[in-house]
Tab-separated table of C-alpha atoms in Angstrom:
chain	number	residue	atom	x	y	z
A	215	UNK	CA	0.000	0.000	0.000
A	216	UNK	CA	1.422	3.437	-1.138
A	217	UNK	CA	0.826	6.223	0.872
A	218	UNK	CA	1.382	9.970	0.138
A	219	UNK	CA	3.785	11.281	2.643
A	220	UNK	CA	1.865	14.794	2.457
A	221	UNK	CA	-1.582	13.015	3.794
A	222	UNK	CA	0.980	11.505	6.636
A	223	UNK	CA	1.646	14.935	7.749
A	224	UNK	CA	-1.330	16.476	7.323
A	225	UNK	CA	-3.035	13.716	9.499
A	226	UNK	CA	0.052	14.783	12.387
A	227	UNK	CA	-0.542	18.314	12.095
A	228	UNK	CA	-4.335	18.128	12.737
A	229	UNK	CA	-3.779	15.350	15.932
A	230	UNK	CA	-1.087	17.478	17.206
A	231	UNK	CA	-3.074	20.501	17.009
A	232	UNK	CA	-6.467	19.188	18.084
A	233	UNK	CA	-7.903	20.602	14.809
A	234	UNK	CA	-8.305	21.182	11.066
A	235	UNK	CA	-7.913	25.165	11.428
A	236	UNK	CA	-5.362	25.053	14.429
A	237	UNK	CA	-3.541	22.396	12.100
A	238	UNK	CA	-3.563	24.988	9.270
A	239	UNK	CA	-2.109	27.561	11.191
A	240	UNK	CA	0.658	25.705	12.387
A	241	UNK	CA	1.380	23.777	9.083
A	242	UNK	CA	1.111	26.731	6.876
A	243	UNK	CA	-1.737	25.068	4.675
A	244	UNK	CA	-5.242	25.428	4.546
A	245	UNK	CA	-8.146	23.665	6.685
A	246	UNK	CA	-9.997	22.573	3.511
A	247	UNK	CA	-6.389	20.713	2.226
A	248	UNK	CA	-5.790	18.871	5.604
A	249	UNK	CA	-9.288	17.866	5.880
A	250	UNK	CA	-9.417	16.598	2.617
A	251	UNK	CA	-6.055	14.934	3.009
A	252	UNK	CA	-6.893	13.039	6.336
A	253	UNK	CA	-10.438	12.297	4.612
A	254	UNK	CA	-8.025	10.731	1.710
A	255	UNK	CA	-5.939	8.358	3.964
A	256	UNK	CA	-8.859	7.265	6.406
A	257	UNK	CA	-10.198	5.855	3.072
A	258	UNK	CA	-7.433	4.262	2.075
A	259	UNK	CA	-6.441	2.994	4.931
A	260	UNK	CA	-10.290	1.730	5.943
A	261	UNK	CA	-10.527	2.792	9.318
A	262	UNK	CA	-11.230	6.157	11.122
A	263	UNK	CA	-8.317	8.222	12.540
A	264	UNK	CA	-10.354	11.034	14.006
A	265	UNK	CA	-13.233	11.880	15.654
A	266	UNK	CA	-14.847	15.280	15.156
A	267	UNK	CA	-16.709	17.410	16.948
A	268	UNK	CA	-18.534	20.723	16.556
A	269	UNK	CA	-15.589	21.434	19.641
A	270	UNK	CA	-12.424	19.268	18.973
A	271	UNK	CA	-10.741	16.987	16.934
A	272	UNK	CA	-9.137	14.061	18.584
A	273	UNK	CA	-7.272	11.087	17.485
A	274	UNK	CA	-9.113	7.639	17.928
A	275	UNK	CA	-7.527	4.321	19.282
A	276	UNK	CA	-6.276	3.999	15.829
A	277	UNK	CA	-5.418	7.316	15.081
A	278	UNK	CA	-3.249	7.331	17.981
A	279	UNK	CA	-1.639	4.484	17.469
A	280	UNK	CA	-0.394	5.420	14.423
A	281	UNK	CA	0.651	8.989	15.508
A	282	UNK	CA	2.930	7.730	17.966
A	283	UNK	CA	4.392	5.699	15.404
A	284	UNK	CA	4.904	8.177	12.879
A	285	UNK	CA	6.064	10.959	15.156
A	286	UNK	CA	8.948	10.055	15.447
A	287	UNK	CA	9.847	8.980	11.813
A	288	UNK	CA	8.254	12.118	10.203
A	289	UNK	CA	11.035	13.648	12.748
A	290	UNK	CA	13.818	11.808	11.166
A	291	UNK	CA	12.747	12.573	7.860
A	292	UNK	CA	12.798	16.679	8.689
A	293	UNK	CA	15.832	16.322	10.298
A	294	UNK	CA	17.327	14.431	7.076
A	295	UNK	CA	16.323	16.922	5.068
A	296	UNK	CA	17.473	19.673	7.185
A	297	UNK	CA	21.182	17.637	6.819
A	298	UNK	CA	21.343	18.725	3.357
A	299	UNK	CA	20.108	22.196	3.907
A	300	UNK	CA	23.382	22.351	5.959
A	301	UNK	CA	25.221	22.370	2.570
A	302	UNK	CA	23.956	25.392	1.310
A	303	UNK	CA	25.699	28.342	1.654
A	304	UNK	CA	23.183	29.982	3.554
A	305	UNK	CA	20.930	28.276	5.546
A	306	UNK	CA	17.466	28.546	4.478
A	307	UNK	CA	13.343	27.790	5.247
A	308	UNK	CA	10.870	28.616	7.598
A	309	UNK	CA	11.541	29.618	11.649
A	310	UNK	CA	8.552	29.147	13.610
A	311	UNK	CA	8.615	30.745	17.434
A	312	UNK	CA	6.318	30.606	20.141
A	313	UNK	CA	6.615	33.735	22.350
A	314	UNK	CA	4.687	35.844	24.533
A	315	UNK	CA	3.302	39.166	23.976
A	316	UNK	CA	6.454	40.827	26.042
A	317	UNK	CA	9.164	39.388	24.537
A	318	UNK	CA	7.393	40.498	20.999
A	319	UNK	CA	8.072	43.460	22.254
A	320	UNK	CA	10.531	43.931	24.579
A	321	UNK	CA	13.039	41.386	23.285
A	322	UNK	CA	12.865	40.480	19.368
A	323	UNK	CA	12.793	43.667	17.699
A	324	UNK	CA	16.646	44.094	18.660
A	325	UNK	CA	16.986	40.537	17.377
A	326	UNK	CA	14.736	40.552	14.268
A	327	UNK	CA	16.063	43.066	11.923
A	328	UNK	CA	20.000	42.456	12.090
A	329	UNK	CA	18.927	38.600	12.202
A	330	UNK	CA	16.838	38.607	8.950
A	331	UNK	CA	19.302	40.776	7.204
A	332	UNK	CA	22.159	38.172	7.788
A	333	UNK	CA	19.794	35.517	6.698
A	334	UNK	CA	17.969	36.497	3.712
A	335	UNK	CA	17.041	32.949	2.894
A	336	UNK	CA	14.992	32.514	6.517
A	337	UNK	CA	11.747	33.273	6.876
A	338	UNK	CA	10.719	33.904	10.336
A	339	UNK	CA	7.087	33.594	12.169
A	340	UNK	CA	5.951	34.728	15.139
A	341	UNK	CA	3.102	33.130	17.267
A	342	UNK	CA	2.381	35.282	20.324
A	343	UNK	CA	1.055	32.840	23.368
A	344	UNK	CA	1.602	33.686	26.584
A	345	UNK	CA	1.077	30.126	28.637
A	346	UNK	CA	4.014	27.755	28.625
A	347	UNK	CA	3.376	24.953	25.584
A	348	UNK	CA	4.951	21.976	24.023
A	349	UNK	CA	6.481	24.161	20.896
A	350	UNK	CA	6.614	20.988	18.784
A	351	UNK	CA	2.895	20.285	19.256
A	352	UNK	CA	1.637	23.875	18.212
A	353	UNK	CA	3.900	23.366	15.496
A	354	UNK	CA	6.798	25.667	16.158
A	355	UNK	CA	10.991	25.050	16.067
A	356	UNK	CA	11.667	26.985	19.258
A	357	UNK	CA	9.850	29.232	22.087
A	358	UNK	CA	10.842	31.386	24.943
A	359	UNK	CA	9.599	32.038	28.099
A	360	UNK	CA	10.315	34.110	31.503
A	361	UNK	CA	11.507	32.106	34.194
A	362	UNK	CA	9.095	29.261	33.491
A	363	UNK	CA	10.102	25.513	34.486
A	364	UNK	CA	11.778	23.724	31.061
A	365	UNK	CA	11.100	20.022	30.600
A	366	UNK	CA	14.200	17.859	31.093
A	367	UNK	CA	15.004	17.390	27.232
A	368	UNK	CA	15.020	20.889	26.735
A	369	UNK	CA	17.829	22.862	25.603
A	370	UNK	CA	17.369	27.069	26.922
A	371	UNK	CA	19.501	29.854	25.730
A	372	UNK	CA	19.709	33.280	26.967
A	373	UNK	CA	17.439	35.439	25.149
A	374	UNK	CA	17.549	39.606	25.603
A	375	UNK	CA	18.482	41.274	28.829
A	376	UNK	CA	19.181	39.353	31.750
A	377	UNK	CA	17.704	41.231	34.666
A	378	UNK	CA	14.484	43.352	34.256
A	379	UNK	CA	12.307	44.589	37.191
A	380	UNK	CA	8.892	44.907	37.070
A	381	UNK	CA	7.315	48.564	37.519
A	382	UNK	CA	4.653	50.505	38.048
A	383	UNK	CA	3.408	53.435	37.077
A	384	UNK	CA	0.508	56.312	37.049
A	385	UNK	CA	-0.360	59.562	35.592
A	386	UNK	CA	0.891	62.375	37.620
A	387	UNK	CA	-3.098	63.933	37.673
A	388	UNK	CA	-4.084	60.542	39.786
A	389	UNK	CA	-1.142	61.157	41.905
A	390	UNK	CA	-2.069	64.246	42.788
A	391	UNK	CA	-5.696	63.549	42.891
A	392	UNK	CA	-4.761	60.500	45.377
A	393	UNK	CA	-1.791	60.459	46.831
A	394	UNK	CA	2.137	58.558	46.268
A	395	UNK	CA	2.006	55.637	47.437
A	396	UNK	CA	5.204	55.261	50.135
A	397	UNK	CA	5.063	51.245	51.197
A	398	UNK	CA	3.183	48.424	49.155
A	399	UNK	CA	0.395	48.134	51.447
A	400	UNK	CA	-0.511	52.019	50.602
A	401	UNK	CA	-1.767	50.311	46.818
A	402	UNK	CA	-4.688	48.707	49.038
A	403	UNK	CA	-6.344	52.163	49.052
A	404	UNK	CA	-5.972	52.557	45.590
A	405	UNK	CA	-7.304	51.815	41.765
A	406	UNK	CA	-4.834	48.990	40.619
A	407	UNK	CA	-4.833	48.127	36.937
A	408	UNK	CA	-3.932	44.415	36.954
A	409	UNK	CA	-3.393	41.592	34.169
A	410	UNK	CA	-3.299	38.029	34.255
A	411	UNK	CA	-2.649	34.988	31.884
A	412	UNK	CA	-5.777	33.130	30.531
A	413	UNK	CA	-6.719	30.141	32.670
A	414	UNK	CA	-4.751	31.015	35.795
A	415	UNK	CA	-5.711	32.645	39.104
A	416	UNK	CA	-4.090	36.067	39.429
A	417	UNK	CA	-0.730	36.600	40.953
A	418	UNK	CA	-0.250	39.316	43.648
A	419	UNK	CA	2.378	42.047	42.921
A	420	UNK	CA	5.388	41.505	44.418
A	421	UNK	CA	7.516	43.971	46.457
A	422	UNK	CA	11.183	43.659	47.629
A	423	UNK	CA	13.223	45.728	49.179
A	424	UNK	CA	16.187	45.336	52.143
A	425	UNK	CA	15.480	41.243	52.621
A	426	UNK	CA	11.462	42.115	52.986
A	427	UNK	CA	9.210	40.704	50.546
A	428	UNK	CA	5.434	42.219	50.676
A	429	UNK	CA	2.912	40.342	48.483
A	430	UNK	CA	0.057	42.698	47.777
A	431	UNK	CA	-3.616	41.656	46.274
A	432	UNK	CA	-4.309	44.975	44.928
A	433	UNK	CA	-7.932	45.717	43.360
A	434	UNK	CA	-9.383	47.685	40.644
A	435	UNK	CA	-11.524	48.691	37.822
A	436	UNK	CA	-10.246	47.122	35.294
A	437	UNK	CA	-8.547	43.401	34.897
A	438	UNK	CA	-6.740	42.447	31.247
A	439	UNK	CA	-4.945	39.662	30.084
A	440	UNK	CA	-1.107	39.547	30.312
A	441	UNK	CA	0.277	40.716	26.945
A	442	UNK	CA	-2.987	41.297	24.474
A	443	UNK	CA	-4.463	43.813	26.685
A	444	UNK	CA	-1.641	45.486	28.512
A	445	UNK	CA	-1.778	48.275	25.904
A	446	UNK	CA	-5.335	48.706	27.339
A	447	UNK	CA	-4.196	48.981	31.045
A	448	UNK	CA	-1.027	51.662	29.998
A	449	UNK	CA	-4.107	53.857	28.034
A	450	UNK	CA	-6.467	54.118	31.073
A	451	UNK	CA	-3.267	54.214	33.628
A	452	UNK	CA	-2.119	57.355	31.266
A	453	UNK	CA	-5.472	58.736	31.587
A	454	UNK	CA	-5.414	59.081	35.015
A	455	UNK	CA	-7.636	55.708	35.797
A	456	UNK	CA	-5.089	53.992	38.371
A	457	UNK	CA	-1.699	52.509	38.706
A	458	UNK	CA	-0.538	49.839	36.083
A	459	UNK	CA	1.954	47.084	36.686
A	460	UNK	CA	4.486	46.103	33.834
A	461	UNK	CA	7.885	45.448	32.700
A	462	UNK	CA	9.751	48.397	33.334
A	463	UNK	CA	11.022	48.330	29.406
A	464	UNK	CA	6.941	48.568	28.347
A	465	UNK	CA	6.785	51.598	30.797
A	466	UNK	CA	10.022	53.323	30.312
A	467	UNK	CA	8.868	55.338	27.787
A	468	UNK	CA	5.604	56.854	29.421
A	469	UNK	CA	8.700	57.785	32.297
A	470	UNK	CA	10.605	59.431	30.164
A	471	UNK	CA	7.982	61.124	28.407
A	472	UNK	CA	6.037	62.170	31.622
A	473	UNK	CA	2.665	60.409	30.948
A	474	UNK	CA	2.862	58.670	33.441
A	475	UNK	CA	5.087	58.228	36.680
A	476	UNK	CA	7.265	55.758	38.450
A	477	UNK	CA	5.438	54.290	41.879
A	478	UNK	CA	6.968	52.566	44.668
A	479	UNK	CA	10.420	52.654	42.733
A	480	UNK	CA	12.669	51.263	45.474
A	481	UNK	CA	10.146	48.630	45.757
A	482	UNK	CA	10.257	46.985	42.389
A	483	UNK	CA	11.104	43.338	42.110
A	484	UNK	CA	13.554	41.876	39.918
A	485	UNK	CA	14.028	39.171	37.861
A	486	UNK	CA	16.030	37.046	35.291
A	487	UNK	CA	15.370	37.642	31.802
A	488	UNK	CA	13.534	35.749	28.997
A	489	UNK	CA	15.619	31.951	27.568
A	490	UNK	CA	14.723	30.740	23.922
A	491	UNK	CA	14.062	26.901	24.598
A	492	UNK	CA	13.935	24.248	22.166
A	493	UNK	CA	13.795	20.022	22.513
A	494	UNK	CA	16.868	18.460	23.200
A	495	UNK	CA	16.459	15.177	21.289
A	496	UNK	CA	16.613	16.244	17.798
A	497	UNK	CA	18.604	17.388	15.644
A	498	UNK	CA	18.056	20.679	15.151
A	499	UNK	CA	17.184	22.569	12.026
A	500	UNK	CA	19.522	24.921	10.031
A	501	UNK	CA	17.090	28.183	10.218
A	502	UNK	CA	17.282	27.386	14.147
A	503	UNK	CA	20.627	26.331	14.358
A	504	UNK	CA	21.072	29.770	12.547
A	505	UNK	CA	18.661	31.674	15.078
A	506	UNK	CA	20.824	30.427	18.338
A	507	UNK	CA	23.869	30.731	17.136
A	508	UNK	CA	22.962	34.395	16.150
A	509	UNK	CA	21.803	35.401	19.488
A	510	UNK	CA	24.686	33.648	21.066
A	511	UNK	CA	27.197	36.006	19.395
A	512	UNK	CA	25.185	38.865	19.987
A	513	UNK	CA	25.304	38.316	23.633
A	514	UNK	CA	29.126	38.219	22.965
């Protein structure tokens, strides 16, 4: 029985993904194709790989089976291939990251221009996400992530500054209107602007200063979600609505500017900065090989 190789990994992409459009996204094809390429081996092969729902997509007994099986060697074939990329004499083909909203921001447009310049031959994607995911599930060659916990077989590399601080800030007219805040507790009596990541309770802020560390569950009018809407919570700080909480880099230029003001300065907690991370048991691929070993000498 011949079997097209493309119907193999269209089948993996929609399993991995848990869908025909989430497959599409992370396989650069269309929803139609894959579903009309899965449709194609399920009939050849006479038995159902997926079940589908008006919700999910999701691999049956079979289907599983033979994803677990073909993982592996659809790995080995990509990494074959990416052997002989290695003789060009510029590496070459798509880089797919997973990153969050901050380091889109904060971190890869130092990175991005000089890096795409020296490798005219890469192309390079973005997917913003701000929970911590399996990168080669959604699809992607590499993500990174702030001080998040890495998975045994994964490899992390230094990514951007190393120490940033966490800040807050309000418009001088609240201020006035309501008083500078002198210890953490003080933000109790006042309109917080907070942000948190989809699916997770919210964190308290986080104050240190001389060995004490004051966790503070500050409240407010208005609640976003970390990285889509912390443009939102800078807009209605700036316009006098209540103290925001953000990387210092996002708020450094409202400082300088004057829109809005540093609170609680001496108080702001620091930590490490953000490490690309990428699985440790494969080889890995020429436009990512490229990618690390960039950053690495920029570091230099």
């Amino acid at each position: 029985m011949k079997t097209d190789l493309g119907d193999l990994n269209a089948f993996v992409a929609v399993a991995r993904a848990g869908g025909f459009r989430e497959g599409a996204r992370a396989s650069g094809g269309s929803a139609s194709a894959l579903s009309e390429a899965v449709r194609r081996l399920e009939t050849q092969l006479g038995v159902r790989l997926l079940n589908r729902t008006t919700r999910s997509v999701v691999p049956t007994e079979a289907g599983q089976g033979l994803l677990d099986r073909l993982s592996p060697a659809l790995n080995e074939v990509e990494a074959a291939l990416d052997v002989v990329n290695g003789f060009r004499d510029r590496p070459a083909g798509l880089l797919r990251l997973n990153v969050p909203g901050s380091a889109a921001r904060l971190v890869l447009p130092r990175i991005v221009p000089p890096f795409l310049a020296a490798y005219p031959d890469i192309r390079l994607e973005i997917i913003t996400e701000e929970g911590f995911v399996d990168v080669l599930a959604v699809g992607c060659d590499a993500g990174i992530r702030y001080e998040e916990r890495l998975e045994q077989d994964m490899i992390a590399v230094p990514i951007g500054p190393r120490t940033q601080r966490y800040a807050l800030g309000a418009a001088p007219k609240y201020l006035d209107r309501h008083g500078r805040p002198q210890h953490p507790r003080d933000l109790l009596d006042h309109a917080c602007l907070r942000s948190r990541f989809s699916g997770r309770a919210m964190a308290p802020w986080e104050f240190h200063r001389d060995g004490e560390v004051v966790r503070i569950d500050a409240t407010g009018p208005l609640i976003v979600q970390a990285g889509g809407g912390s443009d939102l919570a800078v807009d209605v700080a700036i316009a006098g609505g209540g103290i925001v909480g953000l990387f210092e880099d996002w708020l450094r230029p409202h400082f300088q500017s004057g829109t809005l003001e540093p609170v609680l300065e001496p108080w702001w907690q620091r930590f490490s900065g953000p490490f690309l991370y990428y699985p440790g048991r494969r080889l890995v691929p020429a436009p990512l090989r490229a990618f690390v070993d960039f950053i690495k000498a920029s570091a230099e």
